[in-house]
XYZ file of C-alpha atoms in Angstrom:
310
model
C -2.667 -15.358 -19.110
C -0.354 -13.287 -21.271
C -1.106 -9.655 -21.992
C -2.822 -10.424 -25.301
C -5.281 -12.784 -23.604
C -5.773 -10.288 -20.784
C -6.522 -7.502 -23.235
C -8.988 -9.724 -25.093
C -10.903 -10.584 -21.934
C -10.525 -7.559 -19.660
C -9.525 -4.410 -21.616
C -11.890 -1.430 -21.609
C -11.728 0.662 -24.767
C -10.046 4.039 -24.280
C -9.723 3.390 -20.529
C -7.870 0.209 -19.497
C -5.256 -1.948 -21.173
C -2.524 -4.435 -20.299
C 1.097 -4.087 -21.314
C 4.330 -5.868 -20.507
C 5.956 -4.090 -17.594
C 9.270 -4.410 -15.831
C 10.174 -7.981 -14.985
C 8.029 -9.057 -17.978
C 4.988 -9.011 -15.699
C 1.639 -7.739 -16.970
C 0.894 -4.175 -15.906
C -2.569 -2.644 -16.020
C -2.617 0.879 -17.440
C -5.663 3.021 -16.657
C -6.402 6.423 -18.148
C -9.935 7.623 -17.524
C -11.690 10.973 -17.109
C -10.327 11.386 -13.581
C -6.810 9.971 -13.373
C -4.032 7.756 -14.658
C -2.907 4.667 -12.750
C -0.574 1.692 -13.099
C -1.140 -1.658 -11.388
C 1.277 -4.605 -11.372
C -0.247 -8.086 -11.345
C 2.883 -9.194 -9.520
C 2.042 -8.300 -5.937
C -1.427 -7.063 -6.891
C 0.214 -3.710 -6.370
C -0.801 -0.208 -7.404
C 2.403 1.463 -8.616
C 1.052 4.907 -9.448
C -2.035 7.103 -9.237
C -2.038 10.574 -10.793
C -5.326 12.496 -10.713
C -5.600 14.923 -13.608
C -6.012 17.871 -11.222
C -2.787 17.058 -9.324
C 0.662 18.284 -10.335
C 2.357 15.002 -9.446
C 1.697 11.376 -8.644
C 0.317 10.315 -5.286
C 2.893 7.554 -4.976
C 6.642 7.184 -4.804
C 8.208 4.415 -6.891
C 11.940 3.813 -6.542
C 14.096 4.077 -9.653
C 16.057 1.117 -8.242
C 13.060 -1.083 -7.410
C 13.529 -4.807 -7.962
C 11.286 -6.501 -10.498
C 12.344 -10.047 -9.671
C 10.530 -13.148 -8.482
C 10.463 -13.419 -4.661
C 11.387 -9.740 -4.210
C 8.994 -6.922 -3.338
C 8.626 -3.846 -5.548
C 9.832 -0.786 -3.615
C 7.095 1.813 -3.897
C 3.445 2.198 -4.763
C 1.143 0.276 -2.427
C 2.549 -3.178 -1.569
C 0.191 -5.616 0.170
C 1.653 -7.023 3.406
C -0.353 -10.198 4.111
C -1.026 -12.491 6.037
C 1.484 -11.180 8.525
C 2.939 -7.734 8.964
C 6.560 -7.112 9.894
C 9.150 -9.670 10.840
C 8.083 -13.302 11.123
C 7.602 -14.322 14.747
C 6.557 -17.938 14.076
C 10.054 -19.424 14.247
C 9.567 -20.802 10.718
C 12.129 -18.453 9.147
C 9.526 -16.922 6.858
C 10.205 -13.621 5.122
C 8.925 -10.322 6.510
C 5.505 -8.958 5.527
C 4.012 -12.220 4.255
C 3.853 -13.639 0.748
C 1.079 -11.710 -1.047
C 3.438 -8.993 -2.300
C 5.686 -11.631 -3.943
C 3.027 -13.544 -5.909
C 1.352 -13.103 -9.279
C -2.317 -12.215 -8.776
C -5.070 -13.042 -11.263
C -7.606 -10.663 -12.775
C -11.192 -11.380 -11.738
C -12.964 -8.475 -13.435
C -12.659 -4.943 -14.789
C -15.447 -2.450 -15.366
C -16.296 1.214 -15.789
C -18.555 2.426 -12.983
C -21.717 3.894 -14.428
C -22.215 6.612 -11.819
C -18.995 8.589 -12.359
C -16.801 6.865 -14.953
C -14.297 5.529 -12.420
C -12.505 2.276 -13.259
C -12.775 -0.780 -11.020
C -10.306 -3.667 -11.094
C -10.726 -6.804 -8.986
C -7.653 -8.988 -8.433
C -7.439 -12.240 -6.485
C -4.870 -14.462 -4.819
C -5.600 -18.075 -3.883
C -3.608 -20.722 -2.008
C -0.729 -22.553 -3.629
C 1.397 -25.462 -2.371
C 4.036 -22.895 -1.372
C 1.588 -20.656 0.499
C 0.233 -23.660 2.409
C 3.760 -24.492 3.529
C 4.125 -20.957 4.857
C 0.612 -20.505 6.250
C -1.667 -23.509 6.750
C -4.978 -21.943 5.725
C -7.100 -21.989 2.607
C -8.408 -18.564 1.674
C -9.531 -16.213 -1.045
C -7.871 -12.810 -0.975
C -9.272 -10.126 -3.264
C -8.227 -6.552 -3.867
C -10.766 -4.187 -5.385
C -8.965 -1.139 -6.782
C -11.093 1.836 -7.802
C -9.433 4.584 -9.835
C -11.496 7.759 -9.979
C -11.282 11.181 -8.377
C -9.825 9.239 -5.478
C -7.964 5.938 -5.262
C -9.525 3.192 -3.166
C -7.977 -0.172 -2.303
C -10.224 -2.684 -0.527
C -8.505 -5.880 0.616
C -10.947 -8.686 1.489
C -9.810 -11.890 3.196
C -12.290 -14.766 3.072
C -11.509 -17.753 5.275
C -12.333 -20.883 3.271
C -10.764 -23.238 5.823
C -12.562 -25.009 8.669
C -10.548 -23.346 11.438
C -10.276 -19.689 12.534
C -7.411 -17.726 11.029
C -5.433 -14.936 12.662
C -3.673 -12.350 10.551
C -1.924 -9.026 10.582
C -1.679 -6.994 7.377
C -1.098 -3.584 5.843
C -1.593 -1.543 2.708
C 2.019 -0.314 2.778
C 1.612 2.852 0.694
C 4.607 5.014 -0.239
C 3.396 8.606 -0.588
C 5.464 10.921 -2.757
C 6.366 14.250 -1.118
C 8.362 17.268 -2.203
C 10.594 17.371 0.878
C 10.340 15.110 3.941
C 11.617 18.000 6.064
C 8.514 20.008 5.105
C 6.092 17.118 5.614
C 3.771 16.430 8.548
C 1.244 13.716 9.352
C -1.903 14.900 11.127
C -4.655 12.922 12.818
C -2.583 10.760 15.153
C -2.204 13.383 17.873
C -2.764 12.045 21.394
C -2.411 8.418 20.339
C 0.398 6.060 21.349
C 2.927 4.234 19.225
C 5.355 1.337 19.419
C 8.784 2.680 18.485
C 10.520 0.211 16.137
C 13.249 2.604 14.954
C 16.898 1.863 15.681
C 17.295 2.458 19.417
C 13.531 2.603 19.928
C 13.494 -0.736 21.794
C 9.796 -1.190 20.972
C 8.912 1.233 23.740
C 5.356 2.564 23.868
C 5.418 6.345 23.559
C 2.803 9.113 23.348
C 2.384 11.165 20.195
C 2.340 14.846 21.043
C 1.149 17.025 18.167
C 1.797 16.434 14.481
C 4.379 13.917 13.274
C 7.498 15.613 11.900
C 10.475 13.947 10.242
C 13.995 14.762 11.415
C 15.281 11.191 11.872
C 14.290 7.592 11.189
C 10.616 6.973 11.968
C 9.326 3.391 12.273
C 6.185 3.339 14.385
C 3.019 1.316 14.880
C 0.296 3.636 16.144
C -2.480 1.934 18.100
C -6.193 2.728 18.486
C -6.014 5.148 15.578
C -8.842 7.176 14.009
C -10.115 6.468 10.484
C -8.981 9.752 8.889
C -5.417 11.081 8.641
C -3.693 13.707 6.526
C -0.250 14.183 5.059
C 0.611 17.860 4.711
C 3.145 18.187 1.885
C 4.130 21.834 2.226
C 6.875 21.706 -0.418
C 4.348 20.795 -3.092
C 1.494 22.697 -1.449
C -0.782 19.700 -1.296
C -2.723 17.731 1.279
C -3.187 13.958 1.046
C -6.140 12.526 2.940
C -6.282 8.890 4.004
C -9.582 7.327 5.051
C -9.283 3.840 6.520
C -11.828 1.164 7.356
C -11.367 -2.207 9.052
C -8.280 -0.889 10.829
C -7.383 0.275 14.327
C -3.645 0.672 13.771
C -1.484 2.803 11.485
C 2.174 2.377 10.561
C 4.313 5.445 9.824
C 7.751 4.868 8.291
C 10.644 6.787 6.811
C 14.051 5.064 6.699
C 16.151 8.240 6.925
C 19.788 8.501 5.853
C 21.587 5.346 6.987
C 18.924 2.782 6.120
C 18.375 4.385 2.697
C 22.109 4.108 1.997
C 22.067 0.413 2.929
C 18.993 -0.372 0.799
C 19.903 -1.782 -2.614
C 16.512 -0.770 -4.023
C 16.688 2.898 -2.954
C 18.875 5.791 -4.047
C 20.737 7.372 -1.146
C 18.559 10.485 -1.127
C 15.212 8.795 -1.702
C 14.240 9.064 1.971
C 13.656 12.783 1.324
C 10.974 12.029 -1.289
C 8.469 9.750 0.453
C 6.667 8.819 3.630
C 4.779 5.600 4.299
C 1.494 5.925 6.175
C 0.076 2.425 6.212
C -3.504 1.379 6.848
C -2.948 -1.738 8.939
C -3.983 -4.417 11.327
C -0.735 -4.666 13.263
C 0.578 -5.349 16.773
C -2.437 -5.971 19.052
C -4.787 -5.111 16.176
C -4.742 -8.747 15.048
C -7.757 -9.909 13.048
C -9.468 -13.239 13.766
C -11.659 -14.550 10.959
C -14.006 -17.454 11.590
C -14.503 -20.201 8.987
C -16.544 -18.937 6.008
C -16.297 -15.368 7.310
C -14.493 -12.347 5.812
C -12.675 -9.204 6.849
C -12.204 -6.042 4.769
C -9.290 -3.651 5.161
C -9.571 -0.593 2.949
C -7.987 2.784 2.342
C -9.146 5.699 0.208
C -6.718 8.424 -0.863
C -7.400 11.924 -2.168
C -5.246 14.927 -3.021
C -6.238 18.559 -2.488
C -4.295 21.780 -2.904
C -3.053 23.818 0.062
C -3.085 26.931 -2.103
C -6.109 29.236 -1.711
C -8.473 29.280 -4.667
C -9.482 32.525 -6.413
C -11.986 34.431 -4.317
C -10.942 32.937 -0.963
């Protein structure tokens, strides 16, 4: 569908509309009583979420992001599916699966009666190309709820007659004021696989909060459902609540990788951290025929500044 057809079928007056975004792909623009948000149908990817009470957007989106077929958009919340990380199949498939490089279709849009939040349901179905890469039939849906919080619920339904195994992640780029004044809390006393340069995939313990003074590329295992990003430079706290996940990926490319990345400015590493709700490493999901699995993350922003009277 083009944006005119999409607006005819799925627009919500004074709340949701479709426009032509970068790459000539349809973008969903949401502006409701709680927040503004932008969603790209290419990748089924939330590109921005700005609650009205917050001073800045939740998400980082690179000024140099690619908006080209077969390339991922750098920023927002890319969907890594049905495998996370480098391909280990020997088939020479690209990293992080194919969902983030496909055009998703709109299933439904609606205003939620209880609080005026906006719900968008997107779907991705098999294609001849996807079946070459991954020999399963499936229905993948993403339910995106834009309200006081942002919720992304990724549901994989196995429509094939054999079990499927997958790894996946909601690869969210969180915007921060200064990576040097940023910490991630909630993963204390867990262990992680160190995938950074020189890390050699060693398993290491996490002692205390996660600070950023060098490249961080880690898969945390057996992780709790709630984590926080403390963004001291902007005096805000970002809470992440995950379901359907027992692993969390934390990533910041640091100086050298940012310089080598064509879709990042050299200094962009200072302005974001990725904390990814995932099924990764040993947290591999098996889905029986006609069964489903849901991976979801809910994000909220609160101020670190004391309120009047505290």
